[in-house]
Coordinates of C-alpha atoms in Angstrom, one line a residue:
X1 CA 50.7 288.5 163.5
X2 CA 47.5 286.2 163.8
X3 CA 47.3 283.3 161.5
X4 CA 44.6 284.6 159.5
X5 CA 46.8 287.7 158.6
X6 CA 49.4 285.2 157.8
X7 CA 47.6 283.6 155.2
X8 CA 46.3 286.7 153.9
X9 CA 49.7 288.2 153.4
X10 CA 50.2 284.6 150.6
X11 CA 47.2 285.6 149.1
X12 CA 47.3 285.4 145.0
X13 CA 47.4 289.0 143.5
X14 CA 44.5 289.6 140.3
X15 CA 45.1 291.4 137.4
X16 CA 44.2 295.0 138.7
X17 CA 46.0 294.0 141.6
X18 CA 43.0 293.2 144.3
X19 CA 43.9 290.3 146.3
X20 CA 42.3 287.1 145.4
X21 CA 41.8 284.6 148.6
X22 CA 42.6 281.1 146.3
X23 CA 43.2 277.8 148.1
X24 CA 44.1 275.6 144.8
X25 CA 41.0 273.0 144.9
X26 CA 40.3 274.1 141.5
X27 CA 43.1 272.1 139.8
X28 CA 41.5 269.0 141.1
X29 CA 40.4 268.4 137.0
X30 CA 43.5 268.8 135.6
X31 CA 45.0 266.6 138.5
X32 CA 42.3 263.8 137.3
X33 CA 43.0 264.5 133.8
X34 CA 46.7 263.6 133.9
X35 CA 46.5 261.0 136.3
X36 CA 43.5 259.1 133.1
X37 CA 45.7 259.9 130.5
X38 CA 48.5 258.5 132.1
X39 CA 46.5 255.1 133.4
X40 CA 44.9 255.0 129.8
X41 CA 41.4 253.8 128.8
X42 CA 40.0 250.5 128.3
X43 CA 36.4 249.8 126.4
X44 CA 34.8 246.9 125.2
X45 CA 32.1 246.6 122.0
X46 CA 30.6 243.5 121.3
X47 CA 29.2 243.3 117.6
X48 CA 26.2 241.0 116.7
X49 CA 24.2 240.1 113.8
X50 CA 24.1 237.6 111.2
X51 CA 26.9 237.4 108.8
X52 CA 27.3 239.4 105.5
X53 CA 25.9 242.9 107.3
X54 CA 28.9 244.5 107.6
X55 CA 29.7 243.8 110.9
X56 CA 33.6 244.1 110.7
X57 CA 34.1 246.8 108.2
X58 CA 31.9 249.1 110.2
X59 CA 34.3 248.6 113.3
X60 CA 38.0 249.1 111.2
X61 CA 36.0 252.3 109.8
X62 CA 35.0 253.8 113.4
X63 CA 38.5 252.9 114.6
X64 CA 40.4 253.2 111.8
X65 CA 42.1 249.4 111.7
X66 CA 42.0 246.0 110.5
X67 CA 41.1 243.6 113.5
X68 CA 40.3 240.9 111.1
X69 CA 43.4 240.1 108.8
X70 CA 43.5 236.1 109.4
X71 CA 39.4 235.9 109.4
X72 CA 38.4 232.7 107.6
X73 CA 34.6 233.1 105.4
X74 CA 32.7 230.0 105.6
X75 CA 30.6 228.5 102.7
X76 CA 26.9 228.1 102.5
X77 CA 27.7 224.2 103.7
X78 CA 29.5 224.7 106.6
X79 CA 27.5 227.4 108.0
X80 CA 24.5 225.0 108.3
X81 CA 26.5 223.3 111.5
X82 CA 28.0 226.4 112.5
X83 CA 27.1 227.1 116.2
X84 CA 27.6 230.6 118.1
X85 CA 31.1 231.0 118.8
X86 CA 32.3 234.2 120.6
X87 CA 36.0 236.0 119.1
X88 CA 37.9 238.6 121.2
X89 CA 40.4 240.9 119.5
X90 CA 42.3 243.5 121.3
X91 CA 44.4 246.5 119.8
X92 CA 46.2 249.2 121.5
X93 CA 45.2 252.5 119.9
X94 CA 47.2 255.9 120.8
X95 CA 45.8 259.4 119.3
X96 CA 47.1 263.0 120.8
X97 CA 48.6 260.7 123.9
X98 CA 45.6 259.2 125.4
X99 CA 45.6 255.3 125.3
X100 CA 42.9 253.1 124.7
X101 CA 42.7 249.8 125.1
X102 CA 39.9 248.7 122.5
X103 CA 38.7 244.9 122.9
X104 CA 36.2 244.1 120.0
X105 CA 33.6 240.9 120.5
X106 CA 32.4 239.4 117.6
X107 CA 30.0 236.8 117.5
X108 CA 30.0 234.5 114.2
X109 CA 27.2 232.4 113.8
X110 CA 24.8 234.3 115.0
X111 CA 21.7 233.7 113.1
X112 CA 23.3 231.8 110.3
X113 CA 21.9 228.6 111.5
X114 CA 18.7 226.7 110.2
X115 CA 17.2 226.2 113.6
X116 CA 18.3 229.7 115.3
X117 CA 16.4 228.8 118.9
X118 CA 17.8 230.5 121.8
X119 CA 21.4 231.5 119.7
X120 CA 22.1 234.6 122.0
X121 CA 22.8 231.6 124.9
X122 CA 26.8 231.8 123.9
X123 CA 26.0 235.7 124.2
X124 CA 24.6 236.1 127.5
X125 CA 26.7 233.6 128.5
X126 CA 30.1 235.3 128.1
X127 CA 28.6 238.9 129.3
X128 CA 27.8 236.7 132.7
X129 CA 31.3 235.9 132.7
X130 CA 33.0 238.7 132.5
X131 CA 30.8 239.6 134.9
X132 CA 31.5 237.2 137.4
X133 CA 35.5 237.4 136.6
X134 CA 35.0 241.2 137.5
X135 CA 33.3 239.8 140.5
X136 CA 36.0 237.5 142.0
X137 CA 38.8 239.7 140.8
X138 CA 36.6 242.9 143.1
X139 CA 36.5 240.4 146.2
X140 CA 39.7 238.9 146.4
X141 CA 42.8 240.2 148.3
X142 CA 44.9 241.8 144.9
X143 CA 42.6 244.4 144.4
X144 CA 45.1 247.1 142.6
X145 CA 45.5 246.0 138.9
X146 CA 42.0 244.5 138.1
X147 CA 41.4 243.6 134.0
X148 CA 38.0 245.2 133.5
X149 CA 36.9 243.0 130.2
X150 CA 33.0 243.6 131.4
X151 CA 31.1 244.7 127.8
X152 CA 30.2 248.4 127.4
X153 CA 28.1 248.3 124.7
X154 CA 26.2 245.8 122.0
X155 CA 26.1 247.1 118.6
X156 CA 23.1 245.1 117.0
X157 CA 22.4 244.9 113.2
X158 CA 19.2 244.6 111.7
X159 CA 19.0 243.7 108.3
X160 CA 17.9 246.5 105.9
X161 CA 15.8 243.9 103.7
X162 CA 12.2 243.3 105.4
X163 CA 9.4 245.1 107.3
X164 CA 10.9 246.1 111.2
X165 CA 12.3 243.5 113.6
X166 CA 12.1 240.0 113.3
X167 CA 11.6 237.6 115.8
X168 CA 15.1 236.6 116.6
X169 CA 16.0 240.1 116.6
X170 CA 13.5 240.7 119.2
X171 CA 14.2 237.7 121.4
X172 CA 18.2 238.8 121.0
X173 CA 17.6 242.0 122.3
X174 CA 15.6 241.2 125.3
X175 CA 17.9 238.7 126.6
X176 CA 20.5 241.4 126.8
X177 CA 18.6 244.4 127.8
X178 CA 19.4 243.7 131.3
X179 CA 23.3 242.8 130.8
X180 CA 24.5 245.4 128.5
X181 CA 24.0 248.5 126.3
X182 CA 22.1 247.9 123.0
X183 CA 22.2 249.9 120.5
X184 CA 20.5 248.8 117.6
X185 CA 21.6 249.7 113.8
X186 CA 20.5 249.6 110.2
X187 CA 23.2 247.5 108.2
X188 CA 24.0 248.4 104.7
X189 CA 22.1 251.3 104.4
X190 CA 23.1 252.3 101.0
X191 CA 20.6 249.8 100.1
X192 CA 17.8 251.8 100.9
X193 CA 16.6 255.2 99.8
X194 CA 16.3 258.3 102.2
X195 CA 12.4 257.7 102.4
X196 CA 13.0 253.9 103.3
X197 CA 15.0 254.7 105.8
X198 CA 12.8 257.1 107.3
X199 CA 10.0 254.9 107.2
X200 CA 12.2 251.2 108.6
X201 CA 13.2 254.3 111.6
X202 CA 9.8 254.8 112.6
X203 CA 8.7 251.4 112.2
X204 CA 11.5 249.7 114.1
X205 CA 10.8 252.5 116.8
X206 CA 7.3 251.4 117.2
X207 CA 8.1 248.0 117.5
X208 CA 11.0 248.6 120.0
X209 CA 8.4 250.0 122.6
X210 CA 5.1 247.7 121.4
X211 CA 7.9 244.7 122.5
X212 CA 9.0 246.8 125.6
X213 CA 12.6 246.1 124.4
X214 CA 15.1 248.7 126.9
X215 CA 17.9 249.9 124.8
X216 CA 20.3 252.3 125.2
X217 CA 18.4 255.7 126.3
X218 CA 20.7 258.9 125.8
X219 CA 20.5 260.8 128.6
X220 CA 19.5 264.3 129.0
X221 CA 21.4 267.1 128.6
X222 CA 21.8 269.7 131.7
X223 CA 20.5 273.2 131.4
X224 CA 24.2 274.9 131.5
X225 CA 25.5 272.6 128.7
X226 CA 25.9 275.2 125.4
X227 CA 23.4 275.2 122.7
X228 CA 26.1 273.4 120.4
X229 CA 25.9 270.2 122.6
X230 CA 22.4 270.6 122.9
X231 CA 21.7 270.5 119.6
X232 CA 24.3 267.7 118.9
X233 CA 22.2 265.4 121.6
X234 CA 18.9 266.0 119.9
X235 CA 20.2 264.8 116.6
X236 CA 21.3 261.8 117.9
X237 CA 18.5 261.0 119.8
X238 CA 16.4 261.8 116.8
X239 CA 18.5 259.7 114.6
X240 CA 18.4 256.5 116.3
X241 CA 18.5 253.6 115.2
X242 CA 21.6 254.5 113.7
X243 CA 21.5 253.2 109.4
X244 CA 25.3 253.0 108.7
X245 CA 27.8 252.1 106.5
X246 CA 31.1 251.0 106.3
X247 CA 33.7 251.1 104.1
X248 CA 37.6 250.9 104.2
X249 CA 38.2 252.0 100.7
X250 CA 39.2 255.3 99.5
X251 CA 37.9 256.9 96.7
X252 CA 37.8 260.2 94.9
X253 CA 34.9 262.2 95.3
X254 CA 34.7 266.2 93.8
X255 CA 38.4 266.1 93.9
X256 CA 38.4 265.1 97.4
X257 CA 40.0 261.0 98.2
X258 CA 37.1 260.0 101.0
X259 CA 36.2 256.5 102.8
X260 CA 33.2 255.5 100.7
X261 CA 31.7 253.2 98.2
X262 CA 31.9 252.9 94.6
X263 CA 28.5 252.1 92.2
X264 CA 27.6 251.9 88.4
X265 CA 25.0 255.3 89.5
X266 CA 27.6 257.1 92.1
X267 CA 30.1 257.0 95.0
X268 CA 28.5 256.7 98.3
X269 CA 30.5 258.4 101.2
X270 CA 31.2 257.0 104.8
X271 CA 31.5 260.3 106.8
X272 CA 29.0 262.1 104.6
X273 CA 26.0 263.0 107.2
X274 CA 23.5 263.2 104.3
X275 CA 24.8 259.7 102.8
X276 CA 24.1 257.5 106.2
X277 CA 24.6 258.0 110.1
X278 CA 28.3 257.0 110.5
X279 CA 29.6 260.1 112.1
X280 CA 26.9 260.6 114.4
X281 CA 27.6 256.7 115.5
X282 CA 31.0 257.3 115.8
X283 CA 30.1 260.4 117.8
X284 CA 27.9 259.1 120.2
X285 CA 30.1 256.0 120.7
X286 CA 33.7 257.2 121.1
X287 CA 33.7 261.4 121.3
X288 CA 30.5 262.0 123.7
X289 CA 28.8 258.7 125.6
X290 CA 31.5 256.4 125.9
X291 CA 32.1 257.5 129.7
X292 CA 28.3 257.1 130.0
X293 CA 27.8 253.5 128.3
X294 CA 30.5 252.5 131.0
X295 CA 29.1 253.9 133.9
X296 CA 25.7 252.3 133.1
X297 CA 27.4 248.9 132.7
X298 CA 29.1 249.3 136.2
X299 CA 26.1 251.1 137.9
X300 CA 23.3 249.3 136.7
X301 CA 24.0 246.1 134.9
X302 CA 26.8 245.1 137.3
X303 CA 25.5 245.9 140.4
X304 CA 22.3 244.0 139.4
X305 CA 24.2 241.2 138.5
X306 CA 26.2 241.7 142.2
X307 CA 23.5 242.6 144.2
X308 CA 21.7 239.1 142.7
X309 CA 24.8 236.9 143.7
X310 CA 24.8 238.0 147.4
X311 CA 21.1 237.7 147.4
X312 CA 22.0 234.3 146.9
X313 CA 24.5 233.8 148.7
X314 CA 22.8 235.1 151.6
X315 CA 19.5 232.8 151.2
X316 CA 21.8 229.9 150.7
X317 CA 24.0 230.6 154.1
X318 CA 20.4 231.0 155.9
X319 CA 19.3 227.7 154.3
X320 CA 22.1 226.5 156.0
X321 CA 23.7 224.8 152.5
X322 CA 26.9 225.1 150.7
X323 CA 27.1 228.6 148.9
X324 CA 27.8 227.9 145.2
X325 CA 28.5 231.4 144.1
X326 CA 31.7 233.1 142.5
X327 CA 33.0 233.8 146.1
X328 CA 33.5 230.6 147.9
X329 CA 32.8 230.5 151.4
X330 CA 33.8 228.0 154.0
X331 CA 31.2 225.8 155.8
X332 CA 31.2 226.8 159.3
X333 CA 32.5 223.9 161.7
X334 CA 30.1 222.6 164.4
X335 CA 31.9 221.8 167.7
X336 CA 31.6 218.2 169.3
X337 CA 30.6 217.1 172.8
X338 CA 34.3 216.6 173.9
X339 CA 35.4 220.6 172.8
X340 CA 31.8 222.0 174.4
X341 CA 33.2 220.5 177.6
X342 CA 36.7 222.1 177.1
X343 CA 35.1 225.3 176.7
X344 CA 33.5 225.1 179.8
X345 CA 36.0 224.0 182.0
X346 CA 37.9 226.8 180.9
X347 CA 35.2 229.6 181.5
X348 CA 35.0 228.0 184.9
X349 CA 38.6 228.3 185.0
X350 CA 38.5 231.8 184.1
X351 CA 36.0 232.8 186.4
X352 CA 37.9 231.4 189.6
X353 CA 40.6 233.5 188.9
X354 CA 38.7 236.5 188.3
X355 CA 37.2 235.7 191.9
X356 CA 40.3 235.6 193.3
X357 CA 41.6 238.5 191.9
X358 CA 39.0 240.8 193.0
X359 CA 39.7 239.6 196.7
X360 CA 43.2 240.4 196.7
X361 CA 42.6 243.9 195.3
X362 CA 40.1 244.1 197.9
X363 CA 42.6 242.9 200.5
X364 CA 45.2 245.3 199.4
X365 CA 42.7 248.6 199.6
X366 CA 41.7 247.5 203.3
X367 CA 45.4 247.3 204.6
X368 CA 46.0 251.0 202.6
X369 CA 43.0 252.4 204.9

């Protein structure tokens, strides 16, 4: 019996009871699958804006929790010496038995001051250092259990009061562009009607590409993908920048308790599509592109950042000058006169007894003749 018969004889039987050649490669998914769900997930959001937008109510709503139990509100008087601090909060969350591990990054301050010059400094800042932690932890010799704490994704608000971006919201956003993803919002948008919000959309689109600001760009959808997802992608590409709102009380609407606001003229729901764009936010952000938004931070905004510090290592090394880079590296000792001569005398050394050797083999091959 050859081997091919062999392996023909283990072949899987089909249904009608044809044999079916089947090697098992095809589980490879599932074998991914429970090896992720069992490692878990980690993702990290930073939120920015200036205070009073909404900022932490729109993130318990999207993850259902309260990040912010022991947060302290500052006065009108104490916000005129408030600088740009950055806040880290972390919180487990478990849901049908995957893990995440959600780190939020808040950023109070920002744009609260009277002089508001170059505020996304503490920003860009702490995204460079998560970047060059990553760095260090990715070149050293304990490469098994690295903490990835690089940001994912920027969610920036833009005030719903005024006419499109203003200039510190441009300046904010182009300083990141090349760090992280942005995704730009519309805060409070219950405090604009439907048409307003149409027309701050289109205007705050214009501006986005008059500026040449990058944000996050969706990407396109692959011609197998079913006409469902399809679909699902074009709304949210048509619906950005996201107007949202956030809310963590319950309320009883048509006999229904629902997340939403309360006013003297009506309730205003969280999750209601035709209320504001909270679903499709929380859609793009946790149930669709999350996997994307960090494979774009470690393809592109990491390995630009990486690719630049070897560049400069590199140029330093041939300028001959100490590296000062997030890998140090060693000067390279220059020999003296005494250890040059050392050297020598030892290659001579060596190369008398290699003479040597060659005329003894040679002596022993003459006698065998």
């Amino acid at each position: 019996m050859t081997a091919n018969s062999r392996y023909r004889s283990r072949a899987a039987r089909s249904d009608d009871g044809e044999e079916k050649e089947y090697v098992g490669f095809a589980t490879l998914p599932n074998q991914v699958h429970r090896k992720s769900v069992k490692k878990g997930f980690d993702f990290t959001l930073m939120v920015a804006g200036e205070s009073g937008l909404g900022k932490s109510t729109l993130v318990n709503s999207l993850f259902l929790t309260d990040l912010h139990k022991d947060r302290k509100l500052l006065n009108a008087e104490e916000r005129i010496s408030q600088t740009v601090e950055i806040t880290k909060h972390t919180v487990d969350i478990e849901e049908k038995g995957v893990k995440l591990k959600l780190t939020i990054v808040d950023t109070p301050g920002f744009g609260d001051a009277v002089n508001n010059s170059e505020c996304w400094r503490p920003v860009t800042d702490y995204i460079d250092q998560q970047f060059e932690q990553y760095f260090r932890d990715e070149s050293g010799l304990n490469r098994k259990n690295i903490q990835d704490n690089r940001v994912h994704c920027c969610l920036y608000f833009i005030p719903p009061f005024g006419h499109g971006l203003r200039p510190v919201d441009i300046e904010f956003m182009k300083a990141l562009q090349d760090k992280v993803n942005v995704v730009p919002l519309i805060a409070k948008a219950d405090c604009l009607t439907p048409t307003e919000i149409k027309k701050l959309k289109e205007r705050l689109r214009e501006e986005i590409d008059k500026y040449g600001i990058k944000i996050y760009q969706f990407p396109d959808c692959d011609s197998d993908e079913d006409e469902d997802f399809k679909r699902q992608d074009k709304e949210l590409k048509e619906s950005s920048p996201f107007a949202v709102i956030g809310s963590n009380t319950v309320v009883e609407a048509r006999g229904q308790r629902v997340r939403g606001r309360l006013y003297p003229w009506g309730i205003v729901e969280v999750e209601n599509p035709s209320h504001c764009d909270f679903v499709k936010l929380r859609t793009m952000l946790i149930r669709t592109h999350m996997h994307d938004l960090k494979d774009i931070t470690s393809d592109c905004h990491y390995e630009s950042y990486r690719a630049q510090c070897i560049q400069t290592m590199t140029s330093k090394m041939n300028a001959d000058k100490r590296v000062e880079s997030p890998i140090p590296i060693l000067p390279l000792a220059t020999p003296d006169v005494e250890t040059e001569k050392l050297i020598k005398m030892k290659d001579e050394e060596l190369r008398r007894m290699q003479q040597m050797l060659q005329k003894m083999q040679q002596q022993m091959h003459e006698q065998d003749l």
